[in-house]
GROMACS .gro file of C-alpha atoms in nm:
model
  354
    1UNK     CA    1  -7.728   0.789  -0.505
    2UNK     CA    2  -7.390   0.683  -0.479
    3UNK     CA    3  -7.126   0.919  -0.309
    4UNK     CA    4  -6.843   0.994  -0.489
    5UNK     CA    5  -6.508   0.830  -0.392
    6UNK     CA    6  -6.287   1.050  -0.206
    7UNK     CA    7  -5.916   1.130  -0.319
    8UNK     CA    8  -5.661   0.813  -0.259
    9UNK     CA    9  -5.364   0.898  -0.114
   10UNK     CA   10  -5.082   0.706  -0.093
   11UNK     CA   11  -4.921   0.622   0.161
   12UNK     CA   12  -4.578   0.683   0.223
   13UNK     CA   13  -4.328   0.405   0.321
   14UNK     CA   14  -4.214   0.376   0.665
   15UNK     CA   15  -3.881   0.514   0.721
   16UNK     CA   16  -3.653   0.251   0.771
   17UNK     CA   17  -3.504   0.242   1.161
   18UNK     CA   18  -3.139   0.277   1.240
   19UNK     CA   19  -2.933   0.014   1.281
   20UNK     CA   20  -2.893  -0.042   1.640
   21UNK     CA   21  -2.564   0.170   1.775
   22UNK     CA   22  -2.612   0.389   1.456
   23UNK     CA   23  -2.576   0.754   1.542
   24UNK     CA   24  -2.875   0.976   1.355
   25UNK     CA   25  -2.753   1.303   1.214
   26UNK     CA   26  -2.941   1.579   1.001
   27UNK     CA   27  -2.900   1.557   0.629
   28UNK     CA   28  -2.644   1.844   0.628
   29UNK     CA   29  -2.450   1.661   0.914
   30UNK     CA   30  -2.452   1.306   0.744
   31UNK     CA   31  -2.293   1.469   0.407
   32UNK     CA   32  -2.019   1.669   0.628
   33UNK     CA   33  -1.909   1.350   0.835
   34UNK     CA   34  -1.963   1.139   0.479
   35UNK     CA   35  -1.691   1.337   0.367
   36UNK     CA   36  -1.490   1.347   0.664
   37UNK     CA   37  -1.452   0.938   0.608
   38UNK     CA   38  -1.379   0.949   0.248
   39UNK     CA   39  -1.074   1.213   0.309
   40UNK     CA   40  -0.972   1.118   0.621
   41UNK     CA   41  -0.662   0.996   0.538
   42UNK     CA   42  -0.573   1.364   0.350
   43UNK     CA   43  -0.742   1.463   0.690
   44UNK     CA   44  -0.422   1.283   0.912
   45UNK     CA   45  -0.201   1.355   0.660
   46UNK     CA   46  -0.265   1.723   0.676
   47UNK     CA   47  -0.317   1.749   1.061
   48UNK     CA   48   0.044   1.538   1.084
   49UNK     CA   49   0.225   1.741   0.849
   50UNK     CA   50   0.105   2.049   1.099
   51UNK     CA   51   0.208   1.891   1.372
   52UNK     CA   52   0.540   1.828   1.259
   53UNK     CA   53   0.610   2.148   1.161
   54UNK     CA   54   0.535   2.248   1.544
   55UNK     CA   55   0.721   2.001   1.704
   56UNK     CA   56   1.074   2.005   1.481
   57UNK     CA   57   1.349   2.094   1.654
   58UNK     CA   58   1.556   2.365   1.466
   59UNK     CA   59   1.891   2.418   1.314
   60UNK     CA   60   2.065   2.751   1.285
   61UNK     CA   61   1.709   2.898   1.293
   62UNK     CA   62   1.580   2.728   1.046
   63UNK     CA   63   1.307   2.417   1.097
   64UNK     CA   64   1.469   2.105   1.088
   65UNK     CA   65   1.133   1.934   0.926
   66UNK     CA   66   1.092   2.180   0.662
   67UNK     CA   67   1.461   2.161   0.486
   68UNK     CA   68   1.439   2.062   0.133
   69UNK     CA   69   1.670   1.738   0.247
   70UNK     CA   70   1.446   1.677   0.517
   71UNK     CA   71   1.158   1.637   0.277
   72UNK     CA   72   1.403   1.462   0.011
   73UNK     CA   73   1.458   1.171   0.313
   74UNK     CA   74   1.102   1.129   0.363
   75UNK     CA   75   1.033   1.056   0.031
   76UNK     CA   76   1.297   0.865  -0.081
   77UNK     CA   77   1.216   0.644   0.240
   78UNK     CA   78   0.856   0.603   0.181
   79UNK     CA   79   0.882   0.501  -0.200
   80UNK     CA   80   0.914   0.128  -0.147
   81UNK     CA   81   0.716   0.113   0.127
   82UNK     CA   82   0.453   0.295  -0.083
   83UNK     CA   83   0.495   0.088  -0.377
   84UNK     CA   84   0.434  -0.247  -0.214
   85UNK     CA   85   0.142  -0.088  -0.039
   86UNK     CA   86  -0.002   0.000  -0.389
   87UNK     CA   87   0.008  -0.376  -0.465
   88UNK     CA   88  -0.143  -0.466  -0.141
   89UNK     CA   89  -0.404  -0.224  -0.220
   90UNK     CA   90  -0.549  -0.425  -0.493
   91UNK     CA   91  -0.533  -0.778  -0.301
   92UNK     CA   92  -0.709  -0.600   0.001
   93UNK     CA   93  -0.990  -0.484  -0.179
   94UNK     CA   94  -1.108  -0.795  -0.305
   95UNK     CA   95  -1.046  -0.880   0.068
   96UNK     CA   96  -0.736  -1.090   0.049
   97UNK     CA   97  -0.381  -1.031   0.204
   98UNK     CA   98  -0.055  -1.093   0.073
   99UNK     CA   99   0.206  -1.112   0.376
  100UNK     CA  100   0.501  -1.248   0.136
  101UNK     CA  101   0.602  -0.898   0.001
  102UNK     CA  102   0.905  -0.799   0.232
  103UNK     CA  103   0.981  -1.115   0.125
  104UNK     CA  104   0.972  -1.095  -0.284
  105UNK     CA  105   1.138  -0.755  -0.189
  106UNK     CA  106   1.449  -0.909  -0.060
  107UNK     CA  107   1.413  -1.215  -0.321
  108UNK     CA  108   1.417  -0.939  -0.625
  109UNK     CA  109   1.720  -0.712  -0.415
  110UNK     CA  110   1.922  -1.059  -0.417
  111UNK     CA  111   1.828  -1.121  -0.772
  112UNK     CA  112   1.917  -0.788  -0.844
  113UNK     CA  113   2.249  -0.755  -0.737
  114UNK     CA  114   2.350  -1.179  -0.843
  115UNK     CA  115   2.276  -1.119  -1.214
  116UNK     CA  116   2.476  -0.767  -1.250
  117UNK     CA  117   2.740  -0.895  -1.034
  118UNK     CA  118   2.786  -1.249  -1.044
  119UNK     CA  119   2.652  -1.315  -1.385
  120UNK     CA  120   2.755  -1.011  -1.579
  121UNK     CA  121   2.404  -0.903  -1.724
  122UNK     CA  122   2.291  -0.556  -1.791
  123UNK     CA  123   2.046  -0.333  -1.625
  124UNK     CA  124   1.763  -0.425  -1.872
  125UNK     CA  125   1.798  -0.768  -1.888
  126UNK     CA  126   1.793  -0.800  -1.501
  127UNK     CA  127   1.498  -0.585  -1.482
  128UNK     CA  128   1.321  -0.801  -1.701
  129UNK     CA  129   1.398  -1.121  -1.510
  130UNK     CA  130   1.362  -0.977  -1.145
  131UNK     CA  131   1.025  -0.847  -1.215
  132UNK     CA  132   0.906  -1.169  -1.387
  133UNK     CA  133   1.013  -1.390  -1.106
  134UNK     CA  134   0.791  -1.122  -0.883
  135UNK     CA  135   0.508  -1.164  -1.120
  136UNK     CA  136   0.528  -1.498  -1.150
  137UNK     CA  137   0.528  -1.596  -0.746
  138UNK     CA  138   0.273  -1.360  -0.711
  139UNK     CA  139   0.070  -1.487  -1.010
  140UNK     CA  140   0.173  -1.868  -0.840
  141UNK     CA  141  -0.010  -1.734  -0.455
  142UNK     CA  142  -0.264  -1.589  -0.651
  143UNK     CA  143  -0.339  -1.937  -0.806
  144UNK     CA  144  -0.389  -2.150  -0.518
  145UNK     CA  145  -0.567  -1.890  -0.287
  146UNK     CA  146  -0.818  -1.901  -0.616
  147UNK     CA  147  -0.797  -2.308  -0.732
  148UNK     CA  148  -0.779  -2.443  -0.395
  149UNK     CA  149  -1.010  -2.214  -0.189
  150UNK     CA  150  -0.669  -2.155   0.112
  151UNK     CA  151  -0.694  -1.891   0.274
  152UNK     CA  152  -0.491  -1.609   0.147
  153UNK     CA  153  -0.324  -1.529   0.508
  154UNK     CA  154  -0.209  -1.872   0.492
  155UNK     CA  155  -0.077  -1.909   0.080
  156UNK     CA  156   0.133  -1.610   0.116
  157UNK     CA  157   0.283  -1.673   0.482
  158UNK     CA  158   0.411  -1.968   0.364
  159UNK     CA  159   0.504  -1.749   0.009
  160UNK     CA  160   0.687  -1.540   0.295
  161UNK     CA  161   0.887  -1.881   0.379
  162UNK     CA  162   0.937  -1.974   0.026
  163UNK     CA  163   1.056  -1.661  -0.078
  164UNK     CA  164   1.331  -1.579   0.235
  165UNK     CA  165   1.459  -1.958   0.181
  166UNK     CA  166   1.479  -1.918  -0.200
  167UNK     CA  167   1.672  -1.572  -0.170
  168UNK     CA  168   1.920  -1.735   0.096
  169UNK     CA  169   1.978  -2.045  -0.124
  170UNK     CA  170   2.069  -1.785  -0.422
  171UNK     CA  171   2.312  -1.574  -0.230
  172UNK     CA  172   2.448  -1.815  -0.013
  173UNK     CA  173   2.291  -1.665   0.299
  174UNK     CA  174   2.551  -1.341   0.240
  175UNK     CA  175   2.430  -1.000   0.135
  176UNK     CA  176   2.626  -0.919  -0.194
  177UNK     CA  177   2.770  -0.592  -0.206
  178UNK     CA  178   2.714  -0.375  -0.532
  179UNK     CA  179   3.030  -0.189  -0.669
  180UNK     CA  180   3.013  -0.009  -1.042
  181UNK     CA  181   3.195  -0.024  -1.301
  182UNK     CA  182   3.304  -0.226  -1.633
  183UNK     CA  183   3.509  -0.474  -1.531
  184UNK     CA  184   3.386  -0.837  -1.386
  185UNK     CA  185   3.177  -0.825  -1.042
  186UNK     CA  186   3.070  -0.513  -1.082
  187UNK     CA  187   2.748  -0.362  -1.208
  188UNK     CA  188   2.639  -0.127  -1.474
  189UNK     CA  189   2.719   0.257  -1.331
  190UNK     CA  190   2.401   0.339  -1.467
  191UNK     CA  191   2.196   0.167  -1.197
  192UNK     CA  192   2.339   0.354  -0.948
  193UNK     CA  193   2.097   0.632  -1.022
  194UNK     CA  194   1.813   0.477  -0.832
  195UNK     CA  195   2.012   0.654  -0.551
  196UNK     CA  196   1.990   0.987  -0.734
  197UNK     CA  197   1.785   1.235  -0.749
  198UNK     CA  198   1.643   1.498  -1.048
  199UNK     CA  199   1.822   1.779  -0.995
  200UNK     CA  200   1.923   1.773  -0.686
  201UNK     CA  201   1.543   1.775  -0.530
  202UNK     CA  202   1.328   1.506  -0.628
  203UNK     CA  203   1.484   1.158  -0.526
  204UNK     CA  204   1.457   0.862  -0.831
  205UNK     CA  205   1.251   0.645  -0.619
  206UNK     CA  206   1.016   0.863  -0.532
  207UNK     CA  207   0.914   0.991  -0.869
  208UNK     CA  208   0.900   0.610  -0.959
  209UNK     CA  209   0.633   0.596  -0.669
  210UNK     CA  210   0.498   0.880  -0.771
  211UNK     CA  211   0.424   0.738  -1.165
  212UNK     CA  212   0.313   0.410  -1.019
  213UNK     CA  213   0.082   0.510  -0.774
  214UNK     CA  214  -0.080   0.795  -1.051
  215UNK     CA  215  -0.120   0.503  -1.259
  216UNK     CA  216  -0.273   0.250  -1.006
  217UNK     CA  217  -0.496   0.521  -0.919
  218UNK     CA  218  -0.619   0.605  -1.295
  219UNK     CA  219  -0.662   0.228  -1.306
  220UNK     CA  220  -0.947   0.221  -1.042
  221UNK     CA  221  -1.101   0.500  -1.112
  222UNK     CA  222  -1.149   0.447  -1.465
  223UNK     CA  223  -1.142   0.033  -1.589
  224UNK     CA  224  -1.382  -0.261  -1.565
  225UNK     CA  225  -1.080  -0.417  -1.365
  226UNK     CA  226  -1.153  -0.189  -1.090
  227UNK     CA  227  -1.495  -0.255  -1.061
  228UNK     CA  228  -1.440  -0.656  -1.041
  229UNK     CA  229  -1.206  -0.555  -0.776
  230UNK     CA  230  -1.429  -0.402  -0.608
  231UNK     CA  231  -1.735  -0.583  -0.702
  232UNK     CA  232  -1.568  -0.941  -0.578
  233UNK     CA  233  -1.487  -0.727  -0.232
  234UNK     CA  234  -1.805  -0.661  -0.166
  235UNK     CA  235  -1.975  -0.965  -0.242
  236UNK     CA  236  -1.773  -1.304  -0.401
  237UNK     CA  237  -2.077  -1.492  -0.481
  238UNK     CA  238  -2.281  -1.212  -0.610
  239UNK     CA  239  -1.964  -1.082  -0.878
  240UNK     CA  240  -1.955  -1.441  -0.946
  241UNK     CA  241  -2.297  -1.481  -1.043
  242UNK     CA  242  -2.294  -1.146  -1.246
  243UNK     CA  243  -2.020  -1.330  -1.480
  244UNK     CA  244  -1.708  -1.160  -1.292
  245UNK     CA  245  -1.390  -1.393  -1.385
  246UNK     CA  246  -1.346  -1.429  -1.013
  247UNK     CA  247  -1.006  -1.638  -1.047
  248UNK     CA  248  -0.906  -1.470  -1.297
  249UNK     CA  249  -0.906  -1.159  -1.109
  250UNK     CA  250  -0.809  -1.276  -0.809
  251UNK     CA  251  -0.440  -1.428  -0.979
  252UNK     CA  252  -0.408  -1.094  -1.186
  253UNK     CA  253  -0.422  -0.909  -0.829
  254UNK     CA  254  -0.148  -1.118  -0.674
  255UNK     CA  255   0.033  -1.086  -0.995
  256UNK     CA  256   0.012  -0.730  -0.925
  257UNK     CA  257   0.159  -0.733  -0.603
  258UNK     CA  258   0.420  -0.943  -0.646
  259UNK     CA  259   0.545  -0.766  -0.957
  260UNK     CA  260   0.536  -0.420  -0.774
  261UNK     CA  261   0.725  -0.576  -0.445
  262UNK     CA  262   1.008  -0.666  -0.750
  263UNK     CA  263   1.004  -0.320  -0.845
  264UNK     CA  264   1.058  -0.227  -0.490
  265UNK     CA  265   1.339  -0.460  -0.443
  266UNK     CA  266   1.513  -0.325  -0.740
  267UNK     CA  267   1.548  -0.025  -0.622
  268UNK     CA  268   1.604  -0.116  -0.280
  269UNK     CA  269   1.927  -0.299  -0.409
  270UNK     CA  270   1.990   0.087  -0.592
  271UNK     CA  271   1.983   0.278  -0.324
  272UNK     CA  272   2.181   0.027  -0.061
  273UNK     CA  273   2.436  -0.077  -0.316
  274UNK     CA  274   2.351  -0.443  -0.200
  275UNK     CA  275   2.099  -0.766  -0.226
  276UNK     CA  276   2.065  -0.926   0.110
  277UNK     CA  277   1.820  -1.146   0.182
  278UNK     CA  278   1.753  -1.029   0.511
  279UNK     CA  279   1.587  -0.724   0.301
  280UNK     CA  280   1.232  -0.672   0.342
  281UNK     CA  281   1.174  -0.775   0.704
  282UNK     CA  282   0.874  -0.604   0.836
  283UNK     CA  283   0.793  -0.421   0.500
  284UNK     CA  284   0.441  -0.649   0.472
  285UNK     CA  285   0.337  -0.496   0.790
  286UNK     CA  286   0.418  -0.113   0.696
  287UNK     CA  287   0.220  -0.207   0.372
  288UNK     CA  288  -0.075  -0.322   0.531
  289UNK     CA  289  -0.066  -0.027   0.787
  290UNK     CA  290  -0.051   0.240   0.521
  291UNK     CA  291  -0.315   0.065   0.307
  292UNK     CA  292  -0.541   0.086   0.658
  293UNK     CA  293  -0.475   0.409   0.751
  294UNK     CA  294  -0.578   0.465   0.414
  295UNK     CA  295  -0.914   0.403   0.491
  296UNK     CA  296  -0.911   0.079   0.288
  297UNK     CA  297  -1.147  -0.175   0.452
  298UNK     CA  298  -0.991  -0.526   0.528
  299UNK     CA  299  -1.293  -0.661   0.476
  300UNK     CA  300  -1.283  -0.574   0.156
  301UNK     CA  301  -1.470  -0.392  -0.136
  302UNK     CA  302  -1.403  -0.016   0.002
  303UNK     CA  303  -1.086   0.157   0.013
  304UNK     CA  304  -0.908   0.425  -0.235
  305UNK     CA  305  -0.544   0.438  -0.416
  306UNK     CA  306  -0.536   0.786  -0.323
  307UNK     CA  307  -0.594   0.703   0.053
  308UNK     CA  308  -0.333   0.436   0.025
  309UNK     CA  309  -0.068   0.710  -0.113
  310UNK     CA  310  -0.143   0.958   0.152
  311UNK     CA  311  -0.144   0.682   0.435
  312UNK     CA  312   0.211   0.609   0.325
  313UNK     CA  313   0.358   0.934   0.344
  314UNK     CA  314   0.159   0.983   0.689
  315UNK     CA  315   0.359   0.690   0.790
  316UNK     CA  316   0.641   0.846   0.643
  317UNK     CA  317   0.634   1.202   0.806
  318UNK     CA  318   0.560   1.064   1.128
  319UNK     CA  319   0.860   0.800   1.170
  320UNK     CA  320   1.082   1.079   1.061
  321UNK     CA  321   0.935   1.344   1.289
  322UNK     CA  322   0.973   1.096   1.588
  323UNK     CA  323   1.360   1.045   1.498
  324UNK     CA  324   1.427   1.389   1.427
  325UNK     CA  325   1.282   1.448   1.800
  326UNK     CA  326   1.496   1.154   1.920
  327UNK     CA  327   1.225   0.931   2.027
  328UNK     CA  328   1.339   0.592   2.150
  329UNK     CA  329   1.264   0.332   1.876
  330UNK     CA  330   1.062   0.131   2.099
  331UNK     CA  331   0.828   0.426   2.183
  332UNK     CA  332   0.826   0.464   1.790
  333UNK     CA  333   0.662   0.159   1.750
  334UNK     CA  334   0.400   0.188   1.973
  335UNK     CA  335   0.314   0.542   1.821
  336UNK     CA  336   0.253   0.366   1.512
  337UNK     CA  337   0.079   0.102   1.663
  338UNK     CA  338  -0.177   0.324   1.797
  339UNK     CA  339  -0.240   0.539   1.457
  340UNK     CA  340  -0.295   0.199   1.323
  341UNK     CA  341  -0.564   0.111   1.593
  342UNK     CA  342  -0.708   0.490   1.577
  343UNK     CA  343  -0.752   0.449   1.204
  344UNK     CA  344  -0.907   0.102   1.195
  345UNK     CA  345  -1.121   0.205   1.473
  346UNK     CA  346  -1.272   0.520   1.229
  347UNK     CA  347  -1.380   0.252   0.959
  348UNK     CA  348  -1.547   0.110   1.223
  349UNK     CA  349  -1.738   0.388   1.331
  350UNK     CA  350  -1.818   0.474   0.963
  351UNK     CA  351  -2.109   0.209   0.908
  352UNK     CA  352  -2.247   0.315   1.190
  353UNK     CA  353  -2.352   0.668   1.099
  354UNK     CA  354  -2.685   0.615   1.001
   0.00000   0.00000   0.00000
């Protein structure tokens, strides 16, 4: 007589080891610190803003930091900074660079002022043309990383070149000064408002950084766009072989930057009342720094529009804070340097939460 067959249980699959390094938390834990990465740039942002507060000195008994012109400054100054790290934002993510955008900055401030001033044309007109010569060398960089395989580092430090030499061929190596009015070599008064603010509180650039980086962030949340972006970030030849346009994306995203670096360089020329094409210098590197502290990955395929914003006003808040105080400008720099280093270093401890 045959013995019945006793219940089969299955077995359950091993639990998959750590990585080596990796630091094992409890469920609870591994959520908390999850969401400590994703916000960590609201985090610094927060915990700066704080610490500003603390350390401003005070005028008449009231803090220094806190005054409504204060604040006005520290917008005003982030908004091009912010709006060429938007761009950058996009060509990071699919794990690019684009070191020409101080660059196209000064090229479009140039622009800007030669074709009110020299040439006579109206605000709209120039608009139009600055941006599409920013599109276009951006769309160009975009191109040949994409046809000829070059490394993006290397297309857009020679774009850098290109675009510094092109600017000093158009203005004759000068800066050219911006006066308004309506008679010849001078500009629209009408442009002069990018150095205005609404009502008295809310500086023009900054609401323009404001609608652009709302936008950019709607536009990765929300499109198939985004999730090429992010898709060819993570893995080339895998979005490639899922039918992502690869190139196509890859130009559009340079495109992108180099159009918003115009837009920056417009209204640089607005609130300087001049094009030189010395303008720019450095801004590639305050890009990439707020795009980091961000918590975008330079790797590629991780990162956040909202991080990006916040990093830039962290940046922001902190380089005013540190004049307000009277810090020595070299001391400055290495303050940045090191928020730079402590925020790259976090994305590297991220993967390693297990």
């Amino acid at each position: 007589m045959n013995s019945p067959n006793p219940t089969t249980v299955a077995a359950s699959p091993p639990e998959t080891p750590p990585r080596r390094g990796a630091i094992r938390l409890p469920k609870d834990r591994h959520a908390i610190v999850d969401n400590f990465f994703r916000f960590q740039s609201l985090f610094g942002l927060v915990a700066v803003f704080v610490i500003a507060i603390a350390v401003s000195p005070s005028r008449n008994g009231e803090n220094v930091f806190l005054s409504s012109g204060n604040l006005a400054n520290i917008v005003r100054a982030v908004s091009e900074i912010g709006i060429i790290a938007v761009g950058m934002t996009f060509v990071i993510l699919i794990g690019g660079i684009d070191l020409s955008v101080g660059a196209v900055l000064g090229l479009a401030a140039v622009g800007s002022a030669t074709l009110m001033v020299d040439s006579g044309l109206g605000i709209v007109p120039t608009v139009l043309i600055v941006l599409f010569i920013g599109t276009a060398f951006g769309a160009t960089q975009g191109a040949i990383v994409a046809r000829l395989g070059i490394q993006s580092f290397i297309v857009t430090l020679a774009g850098l070149q290109a675009a510094r030499g092109i600017a000093r061929m158009w203005s004759g190596g000068l800066g050219i000064p911006i006066a308004y009015g309506d008679g010849p070599q001078e500009a629209p008064e009408a442009f002069s408002l990018l150095s205005g603010s609404i009502n008295g509180v809310l500086p023009v650039p900054a609401l323009i950084f404001l609608a652009i980086g709302v936008g950019a962030l709607l536009v990765l949340r929300s499109t198939a766009f985004a999730r090429h972006v992010y898709a060819i970030g993570g893995n080339e030849k895998a979005a490639r072989l899922s039918g992502v346009p690869v190139r196509r994306v890859r130009v559009t995203v340079f495109a992108i930057s180099g159009l918003l670096a115009a837009l920056a360089g417009i209204i640089h020329a607005g609130q300087l009342n001049q094009g030189s094409p010395n303008d720019g210098a450095g801004y590639e590197l305050d890009a990439i720094a707020a795009v980091v502290i961000g918590g975008t990955s330079l790797a590629g395929g991780s990162g956040s529009m909202g991080g990006t914003i916040a990093g830039a006003l962290l940046l922001g808040i902190l380089n005013n804070i540190l004049a307000l105080n009277n810090i020595d400008a070299n001391v400055q720099l290495v303050v940045k340097g090191l928020v730079i280093v402590a925020a790259a270093a976090l994305q590297r401890l991220r993967p390693r939460i297990a």
